[in-house]
Amino acid sequence: MTDLAEARLAEQSAQIGPPLWLLAEVTYRCPLHCVYCFNPVDFAKHENELTTDEWFKVLREARELGSVQCGFSGGEPMLRDDLELIVAEAHRLGYYTNLLTSGIGLNEKRIDALKEAGLDHIQLSFQDSTREMNDFLSSTRTFDLKRRVADLIKSRGYPMVMNCTIHRHNIDHIESILQLASDIDAEYVELANTQYYGWAQVNRDQLLPSREQLERAERITNEWREKHGNRMKLFFVVPDYYENRPKKCMNGWGNIFLTITPDGKALPCHTARMLPGLEFPDVRTSGIREIWYESEGFNRYRGTGWMKEPCSSCPEKEKDYGGCRCQAYMVANDPDAADPVCDKSPFHGRIVEAVERAQIAGNPMQVKPLIYRGPKESLQLDRPF
Amino acid sequence: MTVTTASVPKIGRHFRIQWEEAQQAYVLLYPEGMVKLNQSAGEILKRCSGETSVAGIVDDLEKTFNAQGLQQDVINFVELARQQKWVDVT
Ligand code: SF4
Ligand code: SF4
């Protein structure tokens, strides 16, 4: 009996692949206040950051399991003054290292130190840190800073990969965004519509663009591609609210992604800590192997066994694994439900409603003030999303 | 430009090839992505050092694996790899 149980367990872990992708969220601190920030709304409660040595341990243990792509994000990862040490260790262990930064704090001295540490890649994201949404791209201060950082990144031989989060208030500036990308000589440009997690969920009704806005932006992006060819690779990501099938979130729960939060929680996805009734393991007290293969947090939504209707009998269940658990929780109030983006979900109407509201120009929901991400607001709101 | 036996392929600037024990395969790593290579792709790509021509690579492979007639396969694969920007060819 015990033998059989053990054999089953061995068989199961043989089927679970390694956590190929490790996302190290080294801090929740950030000098910016993006209204679409994907960090948890109550981030200010989780201040107890992992030490340099604790990060070394995470990197080592995950690498032993087969992690090979490593992203450093935050918050703003440059706020960790031991970032160079952590990157150097990751490089030594054989990771391909990616830095996801707003560029603030990335000066000549630090980029040289990062290069020296073996950093492989930098993704520069564009935010609107100004309170004047309409000044988004005309804000010369931001523009100059980004431009300097972009030049710095290029001059050190890195490819220029730019990311810009799109929403209702900047989507009509798509030409200027493309022009800016072209001016800084970007090789890859990701124009990703906001995903409604964290602060973006708080501000959702003010951020969701209308269908007309989306179509226009997509058309202009396509025209740009035709006119300028492949010199700049453009990716335009539509918000899933406009789809009727969910995304295959994280490529499957506990399938290839492992996120470690600044305070040491191990998560299958960087927003999963909001889910109720699920204890996620702590890297300070558990090893990565045990976390990945054995913890309740990682096993709960693996595969399709946990599903209920309409997913459990759905022919598409292997395709999207029922979509996003966080979205199911936020919109349908049930983390085990089908992602309500799916039109087979009984709660799909709630998505449709939000989309319909986004079509009305003067809707009062949309003129409500935006809530900027910040520690004070975080403590005031005191909720996970 | 097409790939010939005289072409010299070199792993692209932002790519890195390495053996991954956990996957028992060579993988090609690049910004925010990864391709798991099958055995022949791995064996060819790891020889794309920028110092050996396609002819040299074919030679080495045929010796190492005690095989013959690999030339066309190697040329086809290097051509594909060039289109994917995995290698630069001079
Ligand atoms: S989304 Fe904005 S506020 Fe949030 S971590 Fe990134 S840069 Fe900072
Ligand atoms: S019912 Fe569930 S499994 Fe089927 S398509 Fe919708 S979300 Fe995916």
Coordinates of C-alpha atoms and ligand atoms in Angstrom, one line a residue:
Chain A
M1 CA 0.0 0.0 0.0
T2 CA 2.7 2.4 1.0
D3 CA 4.8 1.3 -1.9
L4 CA 1.9 1.9 -4.2
A5 CA 1.3 5.4 -2.8
E6 CA 5.0 6.2 -3.1
A7 CA 5.1 4.9 -6.7
R8 CA 2.1 7.1 -7.5
L9 CA 3.8 10.1 -6.0
A10 CA 7.0 9.4 -7.9
E11 CA 4.9 9.0 -11.1
Q12 CA 3.2 12.3 -10.4
S13 CA 6.3 14.3 -9.9
A14 CA 7.8 12.7 -13.0
Q15 CA 4.9 14.3 -14.9
I16 CA 5.4 17.7 -13.3
G17 CA 8.0 19.5 -15.3
P18 CA 10.6 21.8 -13.7
P19 CA 10.0 25.4 -12.8
L20 CA 11.8 26.6 -15.9
W21 CA 11.0 30.2 -15.3
L22 CA 11.8 31.9 -12.0
L23 CA 10.5 35.4 -11.4
A24 CA 12.3 37.1 -8.5
E25 CA 10.3 40.0 -7.3
V26 CA 13.1 41.5 -5.2
T27 CA 11.2 44.4 -3.7
Y28 CA 7.7 45.9 -3.7
R29 CA 9.2 49.3 -3.2
C30 CA 8.9 51.7 -6.2
P31 CA 9.4 55.4 -6.8
L32 CA 6.5 55.4 -9.3
H33 CA 2.8 55.3 -8.6
C34 CA 1.3 53.5 -11.6
V35 CA -2.5 53.3 -11.5
Y36 CA -2.3 49.9 -13.2
C37 CA 0.4 48.4 -11.0
F38 CA 0.2 44.7 -10.8
N39 CA 1.5 44.5 -7.3
P40 CA -0.9 43.5 -4.6
V41 CA -3.0 46.4 -3.3
D42 CA -1.9 45.6 0.3
F43 CA 1.8 45.4 -0.7
A44 CA 2.8 47.8 2.1
K45 CA 2.0 45.1 4.6
H46 CA 4.7 42.8 3.2
E47 CA 7.8 44.7 4.0
N48 CA 10.0 42.0 5.4
E49 CA 12.3 41.6 2.3
L50 CA 14.5 38.6 1.8
T51 CA 18.2 39.2 2.4
T52 CA 20.9 38.8 -0.1
D53 CA 21.8 35.3 1.3
E54 CA 18.2 34.2 1.2
W55 CA 18.0 35.1 -2.5
F56 CA 21.2 33.2 -3.1
K57 CA 19.5 30.1 -1.5
V58 CA 16.4 30.6 -3.7
L59 CA 18.5 30.9 -6.8
R60 CA 20.6 27.8 -6.0
E61 CA 17.6 25.6 -5.1
A62 CA 15.5 26.6 -8.1
R63 CA 18.5 26.1 -10.4
E64 CA 19.0 22.6 -9.0
L65 CA 15.4 21.8 -10.0
G66 CA 16.0 23.1 -13.6
S67 CA 15.1 26.8 -13.5
V68 CA 17.0 28.6 -16.2
Q69 CA 15.2 31.8 -17.2
C70 CA 15.4 34.3 -14.4
G71 CA 13.5 37.6 -14.3
F72 CA 14.3 40.3 -11.7
S73 CA 11.3 42.5 -11.2
G74 CA 9.5 44.4 -8.4
G75 CA 8.4 47.1 -7.6
E76 CA 11.6 48.7 -8.9
P77 CA 14.4 46.1 -8.7
M78 CA 17.0 48.9 -8.9
L79 CA 16.0 49.9 -5.4
R80 CA 17.8 46.9 -4.1
D81 CA 21.4 48.0 -3.7
D82 CA 22.5 44.3 -3.7
L83 CA 20.9 43.7 -7.1
E84 CA 24.4 43.4 -8.7
L85 CA 25.3 40.7 -6.2
I86 CA 22.1 38.7 -6.8
V87 CA 22.5 39.0 -10.6
A88 CA 26.1 37.8 -10.3
E89 CA 25.1 34.8 -8.4
A90 CA 22.3 34.0 -10.8
H91 CA 24.8 34.3 -13.7
R92 CA 27.3 32.1 -12.0
L93 CA 24.7 29.4 -11.5
G94 CA 23.9 29.4 -15.2
Y95 CA 20.7 31.4 -15.4
Y96 CA 19.8 33.6 -18.3
T97 CA 19.2 36.8 -16.5
N98 CA 16.5 39.4 -17.3
L99 CA 16.0 42.8 -15.6
L100 CA 12.5 44.4 -15.8
T101 CA 12.9 48.0 -14.8
S102 CA 11.4 51.4 -15.2
G103 CA 14.9 52.7 -15.6
I104 CA 14.8 54.8 -12.6
G105 CA 18.1 54.4 -10.7
L106 CA 19.8 52.8 -13.7
N107 CA 22.8 55.0 -14.1
E108 CA 26.2 54.5 -15.8
K109 CA 27.9 53.1 -12.7
R110 CA 25.2 50.5 -12.0
I111 CA 24.7 49.4 -15.6
D112 CA 28.4 48.7 -15.8
A113 CA 28.3 46.8 -12.6
L114 CA 25.3 44.8 -13.8
K115 CA 27.0 44.0 -17.1
E116 CA 30.0 42.9 -15.2
A117 CA 27.8 40.7 -13.1
G118 CA 26.7 39.0 -16.3
L119 CA 23.2 40.5 -16.8
D120 CA 21.9 39.2 -20.1
H121 CA 18.9 41.4 -20.9
I122 CA 17.1 44.6 -19.8
Q123 CA 13.4 45.4 -20.5
L124 CA 12.7 49.0 -20.1
S125 CA 9.1 49.9 -19.3
F126 CA 7.4 53.2 -19.8
Q127 CA 5.1 54.4 -17.1
D128 CA 3.1 57.5 -16.5
S129 CA 4.4 58.7 -13.3
T130 CA 2.9 62.1 -13.7
R131 CA -0.4 63.0 -12.2
E132 CA -1.4 64.5 -15.5
M133 CA -2.5 61.6 -17.6
N134 CA -2.7 63.7 -20.7
D135 CA 0.8 64.7 -20.4
F136 CA 1.7 61.1 -20.4
L137 CA 4.2 61.3 -23.2
S138 CA 4.8 65.0 -23.5
S139 CA 6.2 65.1 -20.0
T140 CA 9.7 66.1 -21.1
R141 CA 11.3 65.1 -17.8
T142 CA 10.2 61.5 -18.2
F143 CA 11.0 61.5 -21.8
D144 CA 14.6 62.7 -21.3
L145 CA 15.2 60.3 -18.5
K146 CA 13.9 57.3 -20.6
R147 CA 15.9 58.5 -23.5
R148 CA 19.1 58.7 -21.5
V149 CA 18.5 55.2 -20.0
A150 CA 17.6 53.8 -23.4
D151 CA 20.9 55.2 -24.8
L152 CA 22.8 53.7 -21.9
I153 CA 21.2 50.3 -22.4
K154 CA 22.1 50.4 -26.1
S155 CA 25.6 51.6 -25.5
R156 CA 26.3 48.5 -23.4
G157 CA 25.3 46.2 -26.2
Y158 CA 21.9 45.2 -24.9
P159 CA 18.9 44.9 -27.3
M160 CA 16.4 47.6 -26.7
V161 CA 13.2 46.0 -25.5
M162 CA 10.5 48.4 -24.6
N163 CA 7.3 47.8 -22.8
C164 CA 4.4 50.2 -22.5
T165 CA 1.2 49.4 -20.6
I166 CA -1.8 50.6 -22.6
H167 CA -5.1 51.8 -21.1
R168 CA -8.1 54.1 -21.8
H169 CA -6.1 57.2 -21.0
N170 CA -3.1 56.7 -23.2
I171 CA -4.3 54.4 -25.9
D172 CA -5.2 57.3 -28.2
H173 CA -1.5 58.4 -28.1
I174 CA -0.4 55.2 -29.8
E175 CA 1.3 57.1 -32.6
S176 CA 3.5 59.1 -30.2
I177 CA 4.3 55.9 -28.3
L178 CA 5.3 54.2 -31.6
Q179 CA 7.3 57.3 -32.6
L180 CA 9.1 57.3 -29.2
A181 CA 9.9 53.6 -29.6
S182 CA 11.3 54.3 -33.0
D183 CA 13.3 57.3 -31.7
I184 CA 15.0 55.3 -29.1
D185 CA 15.7 52.6 -31.7
A186 CA 13.7 49.8 -30.0
E187 CA 14.0 46.3 -31.4
Y188 CA 11.0 44.9 -29.6
V189 CA 8.0 46.8 -28.4
E190 CA 5.3 45.4 -26.3
L191 CA 2.1 47.4 -26.3
A192 CA 0.3 45.4 -23.7
N193 CA -3.1 46.4 -22.5
T194 CA -3.5 46.6 -18.8
Q195 CA -4.4 43.3 -17.1
Y196 CA -6.9 43.8 -14.4
Y197 CA -5.1 42.7 -11.2
G198 CA -3.9 44.6 -8.2
W199 CA -4.2 48.3 -8.6
A200 CA -5.5 47.9 -12.2
Q201 CA -8.5 46.1 -10.7
V202 CA -9.1 48.9 -8.3
N203 CA -9.1 51.3 -11.2
R204 CA -10.6 48.9 -13.8
D205 CA -13.6 50.9 -14.9
Q206 CA -11.4 54.0 -15.5
L207 CA -8.8 52.1 -17.4
L208 CA -10.7 49.8 -19.7
P209 CA -10.6 51.3 -23.2
S210 CA -13.6 51.3 -25.6
R211 CA -13.9 49.0 -28.5
E212 CA -13.4 51.9 -30.8
Q213 CA -10.2 53.0 -29.1
L214 CA -8.9 49.4 -29.3
E215 CA -9.7 49.0 -33.0
R216 CA -8.0 52.3 -33.8
A217 CA -4.9 51.5 -31.8
E218 CA -4.6 48.1 -33.4
R219 CA -5.1 49.5 -36.9
I220 CA -2.4 52.1 -36.4
T221 CA 0.0 49.5 -35.0
N222 CA -0.7 47.3 -38.1
E223 CA -0.2 50.3 -40.4
W224 CA 3.1 51.1 -38.7
R225 CA 4.2 47.5 -39.3
E226 CA 3.4 47.7 -42.9
K227 CA 5.1 51.0 -43.4
H228 CA 8.3 50.3 -41.4
G229 CA 8.7 46.6 -41.9
N230 CA 10.3 44.4 -39.3
R231 CA 13.0 46.7 -38.0
M232 CA 11.0 47.1 -34.8
K233 CA 9.0 44.0 -33.7
L234 CA 5.7 45.1 -32.4
F235 CA 3.4 43.1 -30.1
F236 CA 0.0 44.4 -29.4
V237 CA -1.9 42.7 -26.6
V238 CA -5.7 43.1 -26.4
P239 CA -7.3 43.1 -22.9
D240 CA -8.8 39.7 -22.3
Y241 CA -12.1 41.4 -21.4
Y242 CA -12.7 41.7 -25.1
E243 CA -12.2 37.9 -25.7
N244 CA -14.7 35.1 -25.2
R245 CA -12.1 32.5 -24.2
P246 CA -9.7 32.9 -21.4
K247 CA -5.9 33.0 -21.7
K248 CA -4.0 29.9 -20.7
C249 CA -2.9 31.7 -17.6
M250 CA 0.8 31.2 -16.7
N251 CA 0.8 28.4 -19.2
G252 CA -0.9 26.3 -16.6
W253 CA -0.8 26.5 -12.8
G254 CA 2.5 25.2 -11.4
N255 CA 3.6 24.2 -14.8
I256 CA 6.7 26.3 -15.6
F257 CA 6.4 29.5 -13.6
L258 CA 7.7 30.1 -10.1
T259 CA 7.4 33.5 -8.5
I260 CA 9.1 34.5 -5.3
T261 CA 7.7 37.6 -3.7
P262 CA 9.9 40.2 -1.9
D263 CA 9.0 38.7 1.5
G264 CA 9.7 35.2 0.4
K265 CA 6.3 33.7 -0.5
A266 CA 6.5 31.1 -3.4
L267 CA 3.6 31.6 -5.8
P268 CA 2.6 29.9 -9.1
C269 CA 1.9 33.4 -10.4
H270 CA 2.7 36.9 -9.1
T271 CA -0.9 37.7 -8.3
A272 CA -1.9 34.4 -6.7
R273 CA -1.3 35.5 -3.1
M274 CA -4.8 37.2 -3.2
L275 CA -6.6 33.8 -3.4
P276 CA -8.5 32.8 -0.3
G277 CA -8.1 29.6 1.6
L278 CA -4.7 28.8 0.2
E279 CA -1.5 28.9 2.2
F280 CA 1.5 29.6 0.0
P281 CA 4.9 28.3 1.2
D282 CA 7.6 30.5 2.5
V283 CA 11.2 30.1 1.1
R284 CA 12.6 30.9 4.5
T285 CA 11.2 27.7 6.0
S286 CA 10.8 25.4 3.0
G287 CA 13.0 24.2 0.2
I288 CA 12.1 24.9 -3.4
R289 CA 11.8 21.2 -4.3
E290 CA 9.3 20.6 -1.6
I291 CA 7.5 23.8 -2.5
W292 CA 7.2 23.0 -6.2
Y293 CA 6.3 19.3 -6.0
E294 CA 4.5 18.9 -2.7
S295 CA 2.9 22.0 -1.4
E296 CA -0.8 22.5 -1.4
G297 CA -0.5 25.9 -2.9
F298 CA 1.2 24.6 -6.0
N299 CA -0.8 21.4 -6.4
R300 CA -4.3 22.8 -5.9
Y301 CA -4.9 23.9 -9.5
R302 CA -2.4 21.8 -11.3
G303 CA -3.9 20.0 -14.4
T304 CA -7.7 19.6 -14.7
G305 CA -8.7 17.4 -11.8
W306 CA -9.8 20.4 -9.6
M307 CA -12.3 21.7 -12.1
K308 CA -16.0 22.0 -11.8
E309 CA -18.6 22.7 -14.5
P310 CA -18.6 24.2 -17.1
C311 CA -14.8 23.4 -17.3
S312 CA -14.8 19.8 -16.1
S313 CA -16.7 18.5 -19.1
C314 CA -15.4 21.1 -21.6
P315 CA -13.5 19.8 -24.7
E316 CA -11.2 22.9 -24.4
K317 CA -10.1 22.3 -20.9
E318 CA -6.5 21.2 -21.8
K319 CA -6.3 24.3 -24.0
D320 CA -6.7 27.0 -21.4
Y321 CA -6.9 25.1 -18.1
G322 CA -10.0 27.1 -17.2
G323 CA -8.2 30.4 -17.4
C324 CA -7.0 32.6 -14.6
R325 CA -7.8 31.6 -10.9
C326 CA -7.4 35.2 -9.7
Q327 CA -9.8 36.5 -12.3
A328 CA -12.3 33.8 -11.3
Y329 CA -12.0 34.9 -7.7
M330 CA -12.2 38.6 -8.4
V331 CA -15.1 38.5 -10.8
A332 CA -17.1 35.3 -9.9
N333 CA -16.0 35.4 -6.3
D334 CA -15.0 31.7 -6.6
P335 CA -11.4 30.7 -7.3
D336 CA -12.5 27.3 -8.5
A337 CA -14.9 28.7 -11.2
A338 CA -14.3 29.1 -14.9
D339 CA -12.5 32.3 -15.7
P340 CA -15.5 34.6 -16.4
V341 CA -13.9 35.9 -19.6
C342 CA -15.2 32.6 -21.0
D343 CA -18.6 32.9 -22.5
K344 CA -19.5 29.5 -21.0
S345 CA -19.1 30.9 -17.5
P346 CA -22.4 31.8 -15.8
F347 CA -20.6 35.0 -14.7
H348 CA -19.5 36.1 -18.1
G349 CA -22.3 38.8 -17.9
R350 CA -20.2 40.7 -15.4
I351 CA -17.4 41.0 -17.9
V352 CA -19.8 42.0 -20.7
E353 CA -21.3 44.6 -18.3
A354 CA -17.8 46.2 -17.7
V355 CA -17.1 46.2 -21.4
E356 CA -20.5 47.8 -22.2
R357 CA -19.8 50.5 -19.6
A358 CA -16.5 51.2 -21.3
Q359 CA -18.4 52.1 -24.5
I360 CA -20.1 55.1 -22.8
A361 CA -18.0 58.2 -23.1
G362 CA -19.1 60.3 -20.1
N363 CA -19.8 57.4 -17.8
P364 CA -19.5 58.6 -14.2
M365 CA -17.5 55.5 -13.2
Q366 CA -14.8 56.6 -15.6
V367 CA -14.5 60.1 -14.3
K368 CA -14.2 58.9 -10.7
P369 CA -10.6 59.8 -9.7
L370 CA -7.9 57.3 -10.3
I371 CA -6.2 55.8 -7.3
Y372 CA -2.5 56.0 -7.5
R373 CA -0.4 53.2 -6.2
G374 CA 1.5 54.2 -3.0
P375 CA 2.2 52.9 0.5
K376 CA -0.3 55.3 2.1
E377 CA -3.1 54.2 -0.2
S378 CA -2.0 50.6 0.2
L379 CA -2.5 50.8 4.0
Q380 CA -5.7 52.7 3.7
L381 CA -7.3 50.3 1.2
D382 CA -5.9 47.3 3.2
R383 CA -7.2 44.6 0.8
P384 CA -5.6 42.1 -1.6
F385 CA -7.1 43.6 -4.8
Chain B
M1 CA 22.1 35.3 -49.1
T2 CA 21.9 31.5 -48.9
V3 CA 23.8 29.2 -46.7
T4 CA 26.6 27.2 -48.4
T5 CA 29.4 24.9 -47.2
A6 CA 31.7 28.0 -47.1
S7 CA 29.3 29.9 -44.8
V8 CA 30.5 30.5 -41.2
P9 CA 27.6 30.5 -38.7
K10 CA 27.8 32.0 -35.3
I11 CA 25.3 32.0 -32.5
G12 CA 23.3 35.3 -32.6
R13 CA 24.2 38.2 -30.4
H14 CA 21.5 37.9 -27.9
F15 CA 21.3 34.1 -27.8
R16 CA 23.1 31.6 -25.7
I17 CA 23.2 27.8 -26.0
Q18 CA 23.8 25.6 -23.0
W19 CA 23.2 22.0 -21.8
E20 CA 20.4 21.7 -19.3
E21 CA 20.7 18.7 -17.1
A22 CA 17.0 18.9 -15.9
Q23 CA 15.8 18.8 -19.5
Q24 CA 18.5 16.5 -20.8
A25 CA 18.8 18.7 -23.8
Y26 CA 20.6 21.7 -25.2
V27 CA 18.5 24.9 -24.9
L28 CA 18.8 28.1 -26.7
L29 CA 18.2 31.1 -24.4
Y30 CA 17.3 34.6 -25.4
P31 CA 15.6 37.6 -23.8
E32 CA 12.6 36.3 -22.0
G33 CA 12.5 33.1 -23.9
M34 CA 13.9 29.6 -24.5
V35 CA 13.8 26.9 -27.1
K36 CA 14.5 23.3 -26.2
L37 CA 16.6 21.8 -29.0
N38 CA 16.4 18.3 -30.2
Q39 CA 19.6 16.3 -30.4
S40 CA 20.7 17.1 -33.9
A41 CA 19.8 20.8 -33.6
G42 CA 21.8 21.0 -30.4
E43 CA 24.8 19.3 -31.9
I44 CA 24.8 21.6 -34.9
L45 CA 24.2 24.8 -33.0
K46 CA 26.9 24.2 -30.4
R47 CA 29.3 24.0 -33.2
C48 CA 28.3 27.4 -34.6
S49 CA 31.1 29.3 -32.9
G50 CA 31.9 31.7 -35.7
E51 CA 35.2 29.9 -36.3
T52 CA 34.1 26.9 -38.3
S53 CA 32.5 26.8 -41.7
V54 CA 29.5 24.6 -42.5
A55 CA 31.9 22.2 -44.2
G56 CA 33.9 22.0 -41.0
I57 CA 30.8 21.4 -38.9
V58 CA 29.6 18.6 -41.3
D59 CA 33.1 17.1 -41.0
D60 CA 33.1 17.2 -37.3
L61 CA 29.6 15.8 -37.0
E62 CA 30.3 12.9 -39.4
K63 CA 33.4 12.0 -37.5
T64 CA 31.8 12.3 -34.0
F65 CA 28.7 10.3 -34.9
N66 CA 30.3 8.0 -37.4
A67 CA 27.8 9.0 -40.0
Q68 CA 27.8 10.2 -43.7
G69 CA 25.8 12.4 -46.0
L70 CA 24.9 15.0 -43.3
Q71 CA 25.7 18.0 -45.5
Q72 CA 22.3 18.9 -46.8
D73 CA 20.7 18.5 -43.4
V74 CA 23.2 20.8 -41.8
I75 CA 22.7 23.4 -44.6
N76 CA 19.0 23.3 -44.2
F77 CA 19.1 23.6 -40.5
V78 CA 21.6 26.5 -40.5
E79 CA 19.4 28.3 -43.0
L80 CA 16.4 27.8 -40.7
A81 CA 18.4 29.0 -37.8
R82 CA 19.5 32.1 -39.7
Q83 CA 15.9 32.9 -40.5
Q84 CA 15.1 32.6 -36.8
K85 CA 18.1 34.9 -36.0
W86 CA 19.5 32.1 -33.9
V87 CA 22.7 32.4 -35.9
D88 CA 24.4 35.1 -37.9
V89 CA 26.1 33.8 -41.1
T90 CA 29.1 35.3 -42.7
Ligands
SF4_1 S1 3.8 49.1 -12.3 FE1 4.6 51.1 -11.9 S2 4.3 51.4 -9.7 FE2 4.1 49.2 -10.1 S3 6.1 48.4 -9.7 FE3 6.0 48.8 -11.9 S4 6.8 50.9 -12.1 FE4 6.4 50.6 -10.0
SF4_2 S1 -15.5 26.3 -20.0 FE1 -13.6 26.3 -18.9 S2 -12.2 25.0 -19.9 FE2 -14.0 25.4 -21.3 S3 -13.3 27.1 -22.6 FE3 -14.3 28.0 -20.8 S4 -12.8 28.4 -19.3 FE4 -11.9 27.0 -20.8

